[in-house]
mmCIF file of C-alpha atoms and ligand atoms in Angstrom:
data_model
loop_
_atom_site.group_PDB
_atom_site.id
_atom_site.type_symbol
_atom_site.label_atom_id
_atom_site.label_comp_id
_atom_site.label_asym_id
_atom_site.label_seq_id
_atom_site.Cartn_x
_atom_site.Cartn_y
_atom_site.Cartn_z
ATOM 1 C CA MET J 254 17.984 -12.053 -15.745
ATOM 2 C CA ALA J 255 15.581 -10.899 -18.442
ATOM 3 C CA ALA J 256 13.713 -7.746 -17.487
ATOM 4 C CA THR J 257 10.357 -6.934 -19.069
ATOM 5 C CA VAL J 258 9.562 -3.230 -19.396
ATOM 6 C CA THR J 259 5.921 -2.218 -19.758
ATOM 7 C CA THR J 260 3.928 0.949 -19.324
ATOM 8 C CA THR J 261 0.824 0.039 -17.400
ATOM 9 C CA ALA J 262 -2.502 1.311 -18.699
ATOM 10 C CA GLY J 263 -4.495 3.334 -16.205
ATOM 11 C CA LEU J 264 -1.495 4.473 -14.197
ATOM 12 C CA ALA J 265 -0.001 7.928 -14.445
ATOM 13 C CA GLY J 266 1.089 8.287 -18.060
ATOM 14 C CA SER J 267 4.707 8.586 -17.030
ATOM 15 C CA THR J 268 4.982 5.486 -14.825
ATOM 16 C CA THR J 269 7.154 2.680 -16.166
ATOM 17 C CA ARG J 270 7.000 -0.808 -14.759
ATOM 18 C CA THR J 271 9.941 -3.191 -15.157
ATOM 19 C CA ALA J 272 9.446 -6.823 -14.128
ATOM 20 C CA ALA J 273 12.422 -9.082 -13.348
ATOM 21 C CA ARG J 274 13.269 -12.253 -11.402
ATOM 22 C CA LEU J 275 15.409 -12.767 -8.288
ATOM 23 C CA ALA J 276 17.922 -15.633 -8.051
ATOM 24 C CA ASP J 277 15.395 -17.971 -6.429
ATOM 25 C CA GLY J 278 12.681 -17.260 -8.988
ATOM 26 C CA ARG J 279 10.680 -14.673 -7.048
ATOM 27 C CA GLU J 280 9.269 -11.753 -9.031
ATOM 28 C CA LEU J 281 10.600 -8.198 -8.617
ATOM 29 C CA ILE J 282 8.974 -5.144 -10.175
ATOM 30 C CA TYR J 283 10.485 -1.659 -10.371
ATOM 31 C CA PHE J 284 8.165 1.341 -10.720
ATOM 32 C CA ASP J 285 9.765 4.479 -12.127
ATOM 33 C CA ARG J 286 8.535 7.944 -13.029
ATOM 34 C CA GLY J 287 9.259 8.520 -16.686
ATOM 35 C CA GLU J 288 11.466 6.073 -18.511
ATOM 36 C CA ALA J 289 13.211 3.396 -16.512
ATOM 37 C CA PRO J 290 16.830 4.339 -15.798
ATOM 38 C CA ALA J 291 19.638 2.013 -16.848
ATOM 39 C CA GLY J 292 20.369 -0.882 -14.519
ATOM 40 C CA ARG J 293 16.860 -2.232 -14.076
ATOM 41 C CA ASP J 294 18.129 -5.504 -15.622
ATOM 42 C CA ALA J 295 20.867 -5.938 -12.989
ATOM 43 C CA ALA J 296 21.155 -9.626 -12.106
ATOM 44 C CA ASP J 297 20.627 -10.989 -8.599
ATOM 45 C CA LEU J 298 24.058 -12.496 -7.872
ATOM 46 C CA ARG J 299 23.192 -14.132 -4.560
ATOM 47 C CA PRO J 300 23.386 -17.945 -4.314
ATOM 48 C CA LEU J 301 19.786 -18.465 -3.218
ATOM 49 C CA ASP J 302 18.007 -21.809 -3.204
ATOM 50 C CA ALA J 303 14.709 -21.885 -5.076
ATOM 51 C CA ALA J 304 11.919 -20.667 -2.828
ATOM 52 C CA ALA J 305 9.497 -23.389 -1.767
ATOM 53 C CA PRO J 306 7.460 -21.912 1.051
ATOM 54 C CA SER J 307 4.261 -23.551 2.149
ATOM 55 C CA SER J 308 1.569 -22.751 4.656
ATOM 56 C CA GLU J 309 -1.973 -23.728 5.382
ATOM 57 C CA VAL J 310 -5.126 -21.951 6.449
ATOM 58 C CA ARG J 311 -7.339 -23.517 9.069
ATOM 59 C CA LEU J 312 -10.980 -22.660 9.701
ATOM 60 C CA ASP J 313 -11.807 -21.721 13.288
ATOM 61 C CA PRO J 314 -15.069 -23.627 13.832
ATOM 62 C CA LEU J 315 -16.026 -21.286 16.695
ATOM 63 C CA THR J 316 -15.943 -18.047 14.673
ATOM 64 C CA GLY J 317 -15.844 -19.072 11.013
ATOM 65 C CA ALA J 318 -12.589 -17.114 10.573
ATOM 66 C CA TRP J 319 -9.618 -18.506 8.645
ATOM 67 C CA VAL J 320 -6.300 -18.640 10.505
ATOM 68 C CA THR J 321 -3.033 -18.840 8.535
ATOM 69 C CA VAL J 322 -0.372 -21.211 9.867
ATOM 70 C CA ALA J 323 3.071 -20.524 8.370
ATOM 71 C CA ALA J 324 5.640 -22.159 10.614
ATOM 72 C CA HIS J 325 8.562 -21.499 8.215
ATOM 73 C CA ARG J 326 8.386 -17.754 8.986
ATOM 74 C CA GLN J 327 10.189 -18.250 12.297
ATOM 75 C CA VAL J 328 13.538 -18.085 10.445
ATOM 76 C CA ARG J 329 12.904 -14.674 8.844
ATOM 77 C CA THR J 330 15.295 -11.721 9.073
ATOM 78 C CA TYR J 331 14.883 -9.947 12.384
ATOM 79 C CA HIS J 332 16.115 -6.390 13.033
ATOM 80 C CA PRO J 333 19.282 -6.558 10.858
ATOM 81 C CA PRO J 334 21.890 -3.796 11.274
ATOM 82 C CA ALA J 335 21.414 -0.903 8.810
ATOM 83 C CA ASP J 336 24.437 -1.959 6.739
ATOM 84 C CA GLN J 337 22.829 -5.364 6.121
ATOM 85 C CA CYS J 338 19.363 -4.058 5.243
ATOM 86 C CA PRO J 339 17.793 -6.376 2.632
ATOM 87 C CA LEU J 340 15.608 -3.514 1.287
ATOM 88 C CA CYS J 341 18.410 -1.063 0.446
ATOM 89 C CA PRO J 342 19.668 -1.181 -3.160
ATOM 90 C CA SER J 343 22.614 -3.465 -3.998
ATOM 91 C CA ARG J 344 25.736 -1.306 -4.048
ATOM 92 C CA ASP J 345 29.263 -1.042 -2.733
ATOM 93 C CA GLY J 346 29.644 -4.805 -3.050
ATOM 94 C CA ARG J 347 26.707 -5.567 -0.782
ATOM 95 C CA LEU J 348 23.868 -7.639 -2.268
ATOM 96 C CA SER J 349 20.259 -7.157 -1.150
ATOM 97 C CA GLU J 350 16.767 -8.157 -2.292
ATOM 98 C CA ILE J 351 16.950 -5.387 -4.904
ATOM 99 C CA PRO J 352 19.756 -5.972 -7.464
ATOM 100 C CA ALA J 353 19.695 -2.416 -8.895
ATOM 101 C CA ALA J 354 22.132 0.170 -7.493
ATOM 102 C CA ASP J 355 19.223 2.582 -6.930
ATOM 103 C CA TYR J 356 15.452 2.535 -7.285
ATOM 104 C CA GLN J 357 12.338 4.671 -6.856
ATOM 105 C CA VAL J 358 9.648 2.179 -5.828
ATOM 106 C CA ALA J 359 10.290 -1.569 -5.897
ATOM 107 C CA VAL J 360 7.923 -4.466 -5.197
ATOM 108 C CA PHE J 361 9.027 -8.067 -4.745
ATOM 109 C CA GLU J 362 7.655 -11.354 -3.493
ATOM 110 C CA ASN J 363 8.387 -11.833 0.201
ATOM 111 C CA ARG J 364 11.151 -14.382 0.847
ATOM 112 C CA PHE J 365 9.300 -15.545 3.962
ATOM 113 C CA PRO J 366 5.648 -15.357 2.909
ATOM 114 C CA SER J 367 2.691 -16.264 5.101
ATOM 115 C CA LEU J 368 0.813 -17.232 1.945
ATOM 116 C CA ALA J 369 2.374 -18.685 -1.191
ATOM 117 C CA GLY J 370 1.730 -21.053 -4.032
ATOM 118 C CA ASN J 371 -0.352 -21.179 -7.121
ATOM 119 C CA PRO J 372 -3.896 -22.391 -6.456
ATOM 120 C CA ALA J 373 -3.818 -23.985 -9.898
ATOM 121 C CA THR J 374 -1.375 -26.574 -8.568
ATOM 122 C CA HIS J 375 -2.912 -26.875 -5.104
ATOM 123 C CA PRO J 376 -6.399 -28.069 -4.235
ATOM 124 C CA VAL J 377 -8.559 -25.095 -3.288
ATOM 125 C CA GLN J 378 -11.261 -27.265 -1.812
ATOM 126 C CA PRO J 379 -11.006 -28.090 1.886
ATOM 127 C CA THR J 380 -8.769 -31.110 2.341
ATOM 128 C CA SER J 381 -10.666 -32.450 5.310
ATOM 129 C CA GLY J 382 -14.176 -33.797 5.326
ATOM 130 C CA ASP J 383 -14.348 -33.167 9.069
ATOM 131 C CA PRO J 384 -16.146 -29.814 9.598
ATOM 132 C CA LEU J 385 -14.317 -29.230 12.887
ATOM 133 C CA HIS J 386 -10.904 -29.572 11.262
ATOM 134 C CA THR J 387 -11.125 -27.842 7.893
ATOM 135 C CA THR J 388 -7.831 -26.890 6.287
ATOM 136 C CA ARG J 389 -6.753 -25.544 2.901
ATOM 137 C CA PRO J 390 -3.348 -24.789 1.398
ATOM 138 C CA GLY J 391 -2.281 -21.233 2.275
ATOM 139 C CA THR J 392 -2.152 -20.173 -1.349
ATOM 140 C CA GLY J 393 -1.828 -16.567 -2.405
ATOM 141 C CA ARG J 394 1.017 -14.141 -2.478
ATOM 142 C CA CYS J 395 2.850 -11.816 -0.097
ATOM 143 C CA GLU J 396 4.743 -8.881 -1.538
ATOM 144 C CA VAL J 397 6.998 -6.205 -0.064
ATOM 145 C CA VAL J 398 6.694 -2.616 -1.329
ATOM 146 C CA CYS J 399 9.808 -0.456 -0.854
ATOM 147 C CA PHE J 400 8.713 3.200 -0.889
ATOM 148 C CA THR J 401 12.176 4.692 -1.413
ATOM 149 C CA ALA J 402 15.831 3.648 -1.564
ATOM 150 C CA ASP J 403 16.510 6.031 1.360
ATOM 151 C CA HIS J 404 16.909 3.756 4.386
ATOM 152 C CA SER J 405 16.293 6.470 6.972
ATOM 153 C CA ALA J 406 13.200 8.089 5.410
ATOM 154 C CA SER J 407 9.583 7.334 6.260
ATOM 155 C CA PHE J 408 6.453 7.531 4.097
ATOM 156 C CA ALA J 409 5.674 10.973 5.530
ATOM 157 C CA ASP J 410 9.049 12.203 4.191
ATOM 158 C CA LEU J 411 8.146 11.359 0.575
ATOM 159 C CA ASP J 412 7.092 14.116 -1.793
ATOM 160 C CA GLU J 413 3.708 13.948 -3.523
ATOM 161 C CA ASP J 414 5.251 12.643 -6.732
ATOM 162 C CA ARG J 415 6.820 9.645 -4.964
ATOM 163 C CA ALA J 416 3.638 8.996 -2.970
ATOM 164 C CA ARG J 417 1.779 8.960 -6.281
ATOM 165 C CA LEU J 418 4.239 6.380 -7.601
ATOM 166 C CA VAL J 419 3.486 4.195 -4.565
ATOM 167 C CA LEU J 420 -0.231 4.616 -5.302
ATOM 168 C CA ASP J 421 0.438 3.500 -8.880
ATOM 169 C CA ALA J 422 2.296 0.441 -7.550
ATOM 170 C CA TRP J 423 -0.543 -0.441 -5.140
ATOM 171 C CA THR J 424 -3.027 -0.065 -8.020
ATOM 172 C CA ASP J 425 -0.986 -2.212 -10.392
ATOM 173 C CA ARG J 426 -0.574 -4.945 -7.784
ATOM 174 C CA THR J 427 -4.286 -4.858 -6.881
ATOM 175 C CA ALA J 428 -5.236 -5.370 -10.529
ATOM 176 C CA GLU J 429 -2.742 -8.154 -11.152
ATOM 177 C CA LEU J 430 -3.154 -10.043 -7.871
ATOM 178 C CA SER J 431 -6.974 -9.841 -7.970
ATOM 179 C CA ALA J 432 -6.853 -11.676 -11.280
ATOM 180 C CA LEU J 433 -4.907 -14.641 -9.853
ATOM 181 C CA GLU J 434 -6.932 -17.811 -9.503
ATOM 182 C CA GLY J 435 -8.081 -18.377 -5.931
ATOM 183 C CA VAL J 436 -7.334 -14.848 -4.667
ATOM 184 C CA ARG J 437 -10.292 -13.416 -2.720
ATOM 185 C CA GLN J 438 -8.937 -10.135 -1.382
ATOM 186 C CA VAL J 439 -5.905 -7.908 -1.965
ATOM 187 C CA TYR J 440 -4.744 -6.078 1.132
ATOM 188 C CA CYS J 441 -2.174 -3.249 0.900
ATOM 189 C CA PHE J 442 -0.868 -2.046 4.256
ATOM 190 C CA GLU J 443 1.994 -0.460 6.130
ATOM 191 C CA ASN J 444 3.119 -1.207 9.652
ATOM 192 C CA ARG J 445 5.304 1.652 10.912
ATOM 193 C CA GLY J 446 7.616 1.503 13.905
ATOM 194 C CA PRO J 447 9.108 -1.122 16.195
ATOM 195 C CA GLU J 448 6.151 -0.605 18.581
ATOM 196 C CA ILE J 449 3.993 -2.333 15.926
ATOM 197 C CA GLY J 450 6.446 -5.204 15.598
ATOM 198 C CA VAL J 451 8.172 -4.021 12.422
ATOM 199 C CA THR J 452 11.341 -6.087 11.973
ATOM 200 C CA LEU J 453 12.939 -4.017 9.175
ATOM 201 C CA ALA J 454 13.493 -0.260 9.624
ATOM 202 C CA HIS J 455 13.651 0.526 5.882
ATOM 203 C CA PRO J 456 10.438 2.335 4.768
ATOM 204 C CA HIS J 457 8.245 -0.347 3.255
ATOM 205 C CA GLY J 458 4.752 -1.764 3.215
ATOM 206 C CA GLN J 459 3.263 -5.092 2.310
ATOM 207 C CA ILE J 460 0.598 -6.533 0.067
ATOM 208 C CA TYR J 461 -1.217 -9.773 0.830
ATOM 209 C CA ALA J 462 -3.237 -11.566 -1.827
ATOM 210 C CA LEU J 463 -5.450 -13.676 0.407
ATOM 211 C CA PRO J 464 -7.337 -16.884 -0.437
ATOM 212 C CA PHE J 465 -10.222 -15.837 1.852
ATOM 213 C CA THR J 466 -12.183 -12.719 2.808
ATOM 214 C CA THR J 467 -10.744 -11.221 6.008
ATOM 215 C CA PRO J 468 -12.986 -11.285 9.113
ATOM 216 C CA ARG J 469 -13.296 -7.490 9.420
ATOM 217 C CA THR J 470 -14.274 -7.183 5.761
ATOM 218 C CA ALA J 471 -16.770 -10.027 6.077
ATOM 219 C CA ARG J 472 -18.441 -8.283 9.037
ATOM 220 C CA MET J 473 -18.626 -4.973 7.130
ATOM 221 C CA ILE J 474 -20.257 -6.710 4.177
ATOM 222 C CA GLU J 475 -22.834 -8.266 6.510
ATOM 223 C CA GLN J 476 -23.590 -4.854 8.023
ATOM 224 C CA ALA J 477 -23.849 -3.309 4.553
ATOM 225 C CA ALA J 478 -26.310 -6.020 3.513
ATOM 226 C CA ARG J 479 -28.455 -5.259 6.575
ATOM 227 C CA HIS J 480 -28.320 -1.537 5.807
ATOM 228 C CA ARG J 481 -29.291 -2.182 2.196
ATOM 229 C CA ALA J 482 -32.237 -4.332 3.303
ATOM 230 C CA ALA J 483 -33.416 -1.685 5.771
ATOM 231 C CA THR J 484 -32.880 1.474 3.698
ATOM 232 C CA GLY J 485 -32.261 0.460 0.101
ATOM 233 C CA ARG J 486 -28.994 2.406 0.227
ATOM 234 C CA ASN J 487 -25.267 1.697 0.538
ATOM 235 C CA LEU J 488 -23.884 1.831 4.081
ATOM 236 C CA PHE J 489 -20.558 3.438 3.156
ATOM 237 C CA GLU J 490 -22.164 6.167 1.042
ATOM 238 C CA ASP J 491 -24.545 7.033 3.885
ATOM 239 C CA LEU J 492 -21.693 7.001 6.406
ATOM 240 C CA VAL J 493 -19.463 9.362 4.436
ATOM 241 C CA ALA J 494 -22.371 11.711 3.696
ATOM 242 C CA ALA J 495 -23.343 11.800 7.389
ATOM 243 C CA GLU J 496 -19.812 12.532 8.615
ATOM 244 C CA ARG J 497 -19.341 15.260 6.017
ATOM 245 C CA ALA J 498 -22.683 16.851 6.936
ATOM 246 C CA ASP J 499 -21.970 16.712 10.675
ATOM 247 C CA GLY J 500 -18.321 17.711 10.499
ATOM 248 C CA GLU J 501 -17.437 17.245 14.169
ATOM 249 C CA ARG J 502 -15.264 14.206 13.547
ATOM 250 C CA VAL J 503 -13.888 15.364 10.176
ATOM 251 C CA VAL J 504 -10.105 15.699 10.284
ATOM 252 C CA LEU J 505 -9.419 16.844 6.745
ATOM 253 C CA ALA J 506 -11.529 17.279 3.609
ATOM 254 C CA GLY J 507 -10.465 17.739 0.004
ATOM 255 C CA GLU J 508 -12.482 17.920 -3.178
ATOM 256 C CA HIS J 509 -12.490 14.133 -3.645
ATOM 257 C CA TRP J 510 -11.511 12.676 -0.261
ATOM 258 C CA THR J 511 -12.603 13.114 3.361
ATOM 259 C CA ALA J 512 -10.847 11.814 6.480
ATOM 260 C CA PHE J 513 -12.737 11.455 9.742
ATOM 261 C CA VAL J 514 -12.475 9.750 13.111
ATOM 262 C CA PRO J 515 -15.180 7.074 13.138
ATOM 263 C CA PHE J 516 -18.088 7.523 15.544
ATOM 264 C CA ALA J 517 -17.185 4.296 17.382
ATOM 265 C CA ALA J 518 -13.409 4.434 16.958
ATOM 266 C CA ARG J 519 -11.618 1.410 18.426
ATOM 267 C CA TRP J 520 -8.264 3.151 18.789
ATOM 268 C CA PRO J 521 -7.621 6.444 20.598
ATOM 269 C CA TYR J 522 -6.421 7.996 17.329
ATOM 270 C CA GLU J 523 -8.042 6.298 14.340
ATOM 271 C CA VAL J 524 -8.815 7.984 11.018
ATOM 272 C CA HIS J 525 -10.801 6.619 8.100
ATOM 273 C CA LEU J 526 -10.111 8.142 4.670
ATOM 274 C CA HIS J 527 -12.784 7.716 1.993
ATOM 275 C CA PRO J 528 -13.121 8.899 -1.591
ATOM 276 C CA HIS J 529 -16.412 10.782 -1.976
ATOM 277 C CA ARG J 530 -17.349 8.518 -4.865
ATOM 278 C CA ARG J 531 -17.802 4.861 -3.929
ATOM 279 C CA VAL J 532 -15.431 2.499 -5.731
ATOM 280 C CA PRO J 533 -14.629 -1.127 -4.811
ATOM 281 C CA ASP J 534 -10.847 -0.867 -4.889
ATOM 282 C CA LEU J 535 -7.873 1.229 -5.955
ATOM 283 C CA THR J 536 -8.310 0.290 -9.604
ATOM 284 C CA GLY J 537 -11.673 2.110 -9.608
ATOM 285 C CA LEU J 538 -10.257 5.568 -8.783
ATOM 286 C CA ASP J 539 -10.295 8.162 -11.532
ATOM 287 C CA GLU J 540 -7.427 10.516 -12.346
ATOM 288 C CA ASP J 541 -8.757 13.427 -10.241
ATOM 289 C CA GLU J 542 -9.071 11.147 -7.184
ATOM 290 C CA ARG J 543 -5.581 9.736 -7.758
ATOM 291 C CA ALA J 544 -4.096 13.192 -8.125
ATOM 292 C CA GLU J 545 -5.516 14.428 -4.799
ATOM 293 C CA LEU J 546 -4.799 11.365 -2.664
ATOM 294 C CA PRO J 547 -1.008 11.774 -2.145
ATOM 295 C CA GLY J 548 -1.354 15.254 -0.639
ATOM 296 C CA VAL J 549 -4.205 14.230 1.644
ATOM 297 C CA TYR J 550 -2.490 11.046 2.824
ATOM 298 C CA LEU J 551 0.883 12.717 3.442
ATOM 299 C CA GLU J 552 -0.857 15.441 5.471
ATOM 300 C CA LEU J 553 -2.556 12.808 7.665
ATOM 301 C CA LEU J 554 0.745 11.008 8.305
ATOM 302 C CA ARG J 555 2.484 14.295 9.155
ATOM 303 C CA ARG J 556 -0.252 15.167 11.655
ATOM 304 C CA PHE J 557 0.235 11.782 13.321
ATOM 305 C CA ASP J 558 3.975 12.501 13.521
ATOM 306 C CA ARG J 559 3.309 15.940 15.052
ATOM 307 C CA LEU J 560 1.087 14.470 17.746
ATOM 308 C CA PHE J 561 2.907 11.226 18.490
ATOM 309 C CA GLY J 562 6.389 11.368 16.987
ATOM 310 C CA ASP J 563 9.499 12.537 18.768
ATOM 311 C CA ALA J 564 11.099 15.066 16.418
ATOM 312 C CA GLU J 565 14.168 15.560 18.640
ATOM 313 C CA ARG J 566 15.054 11.880 18.580
ATOM 314 C CA HIS J 567 13.848 11.468 14.967
ATOM 315 C CA VAL J 568 11.317 8.865 16.090
ATOM 316 C CA PRO J 569 8.165 9.049 13.946
ATOM 317 C CA ALA J 570 4.732 8.017 15.169
ATOM 318 C CA PRO J 571 4.079 4.280 15.013
ATOM 319 C CA TYR J 572 1.000 3.447 12.981
ATOM 320 C CA ILE J 573 -0.874 0.864 10.969
ATOM 321 C CA SER J 574 -2.251 2.010 7.629
ATOM 322 C CA ALA J 575 -4.709 -0.441 6.080
ATOM 323 C CA TRP J 576 -6.377 -0.245 2.677
ATOM 324 C CA HIS J 577 -9.781 -1.911 2.744
ATOM 325 C CA GLN J 578 -10.680 -3.229 -0.696
ATOM 326 C CA ALA J 579 -13.683 -5.238 -1.842
ATOM 327 C CA PRO J 580 -13.174 -8.996 -2.129
ATOM 328 C CA THR J 581 -13.203 -10.432 -5.634
ATOM 329 C CA VAL J 582 -16.305 -12.486 -4.752
ATOM 330 C CA ASP J 583 -19.471 -11.007 -3.185
ATOM 331 C CA GLY J 584 -17.767 -7.674 -2.466
ATOM 332 C CA GLY J 585 -20.220 -5.402 -4.269
ATOM 333 C CA GLU J 586 -21.280 -3.308 -1.259
ATOM 334 C CA LEU J 587 -17.805 -2.728 0.175
ATOM 335 C CA ALA J 588 -16.276 0.698 -0.486
ATOM 336 C CA LEU J 589 -12.564 1.325 -0.864
ATOM 337 C CA HIS J 590 -11.234 3.215 2.149
ATOM 338 C CA LEU J 591 -8.120 3.555 4.258
ATOM 339 C CA GLU J 592 -8.064 2.935 8.004
ATOM 340 C CA LEU J 593 -5.111 4.609 9.731
ATOM 341 C CA PHE J 594 -4.443 4.324 13.444
ATOM 342 C CA THR J 595 -1.615 4.652 15.890
ATOM 343 C CA VAL J 596 -0.965 2.453 18.895
ATOM 344 C CA ARG J 597 -0.201 5.588 20.933
ATOM 345 C CA ARG J 598 -2.668 6.997 23.445
ATOM 346 C CA THR J 599 -0.413 9.987 24.105
ATOM 347 C CA ALA J 600 3.080 10.865 22.875
ATOM 348 C CA ASP J 601 4.632 8.624 25.551
ATOM 349 C CA LYS J 602 1.937 6.023 26.247
ATOM 350 C CA LEU J 603 1.088 2.966 24.189
ATOM 351 C CA LYS J 604 -2.345 1.424 23.815
ATOM 352 C CA TYR J 605 -1.953 -2.299 24.442
ATOM 353 C CA LEU J 606 -4.403 -4.856 23.214
ATOM 354 C CA ALA J 607 -4.995 -6.598 26.501
ATOM 355 C CA GLY J 608 -7.708 -8.677 28.105
ATOM 356 C CA THR J 609 -10.806 -7.068 26.655
ATOM 357 C CA GLU J 610 -9.422 -6.437 23.159
ATOM 358 C CA SER J 611 -7.255 -9.545 22.663
ATOM 359 C CA GLY J 612 -9.404 -11.820 24.768
ATOM 360 C CA MET J 613 -12.846 -10.700 23.650
ATOM 361 C CA GLU J 614 -12.394 -8.391 20.629
ATOM 362 C CA ALA J 615 -14.180 -5.725 22.703
ATOM 363 C CA PHE J 616 -12.345 -2.431 22.371
ATOM 364 C CA MET J 617 -12.184 0.066 25.248
ATOM 365 C CA ASN J 618 -11.200 3.535 23.990
ATOM 366 C CA ASP J 619 -10.350 6.208 26.555
ATOM 367 C CA VAL J 620 -10.218 9.126 24.089
ATOM 368 C CA ALA J 621 -13.519 10.533 22.774
ATOM 369 C CA PRO J 622 -13.498 10.327 18.953
ATOM 370 C CA GLU J 623 -14.631 13.980 18.787
ATOM 371 C CA ASP J 624 -11.620 15.047 20.907
ATOM 372 C CA ALA J 625 -9.260 12.985 18.751
ATOM 373 C CA ALA J 626 -10.628 14.692 15.614
ATOM 374 C CA ARG J 627 -10.160 18.142 17.188
ATOM 375 C CA ARG J 628 -6.541 17.384 18.147
ATOM 376 C CA LEU J 629 -5.837 16.111 14.618
ATOM 377 C CA ARG J 630 -7.290 19.338 13.164
ATOM 378 C CA GLU J 631 -5.185 21.482 15.501
ATOM 379 C CA VAL J 632 -1.911 20.105 14.127
ATOM 380 C CA ALA J 633 -2.751 20.802 10.469
ATOM 381 C CA THR J 634 0.021 22.050 8.226
ATOM 382 C CA THR J 635 -0.547 25.794 8.161
ATOM 383 C CA THR J 636 0.668 26.675 4.670
ATOM 384 C CA GLY J 637 -1.243 25.530 1.593
ATOM 385 C CA GLY J 638 -2.893 22.170 1.254
ATOM 386 C CA GLU J 639 -6.420 20.909 1.395
ATOM 387 C CA GLN J 640 -7.073 20.997 5.106
ATOM 388 C CA GLN J 641 -10.053 22.889 6.331
HETATM 389 ZN ZN1 ZN Z 137 17.521 -0.149 3.983
#
């Protein structure tokens, strides 16, 4: 396997990126602080058949939202025992998705992707002339981001340097995937905990390069266009300025980032993290913003663990962490931000998406956003840091 080592412009000066191929042709990229250690060219020795996943996206004529249909995913790995984890490094004679015997941050193409295929070889135009049954190939890319080789860690356990390396990986992938033909939006996210439906315990996130703009993003862009028409200003800039001026829902504020519970939070504990300067996506952040983000983000995750984790049983809080980035087409008003929420209402109660939420997309939240913000301020780390 030939490995290609590059230092990526715009990332931390000391981040090295090594690209390689797995046995079935999928791409694997190692991200290392400083020079890449030996072994990044380790070959994938597994007898894998060439990957040929396929899926399609169908347009829901009732809502205008695209739905991805990927039936092949039913065979994917489901809750493997720890000694068969496909995200641990390959060592002691056991072969995994990552051929190296150790790694810092590794990104690879998902073996069971919801979206796959090069739009250059697939028609991107709808394949049906019938407006009620519009389909397109589910082109795009799904990647897995392994945050650490330590199987039992979680993101909140990382130090700031490792969190920064993950940020560099997210930024690199956003730049590269956005440039692929047919990709409309790059979505970096982490699902944490079996309560969310996570099927692999190893600390990891995912990146989807989507061939359409997601419904929530599309609605935000519509709202931003209305706000622009009414005020001449950007919705996200006004929102961040208003929350910072008011302060009641602010959870944590640094020099370049502010986290707050949104005024109309959908989830009992939901935090939105914005850079003070509006940028469309992670590639737009400057070095000062990049340097501050790891500390702010780790502090938010640790507060979630303090409120909703179970330290005695080493069970961290379940959460979804979602980076909202502007689509590559018509995304000009959308501001990069992170939406972080837990599915817990209290330390031992889950919020289920039931009749109103799943049936009607109408959220019913039984925790006042102002109370949620106060609780999240009360569990701040008390030594050092940026918290107010
Ligand atoms: Zn593992």
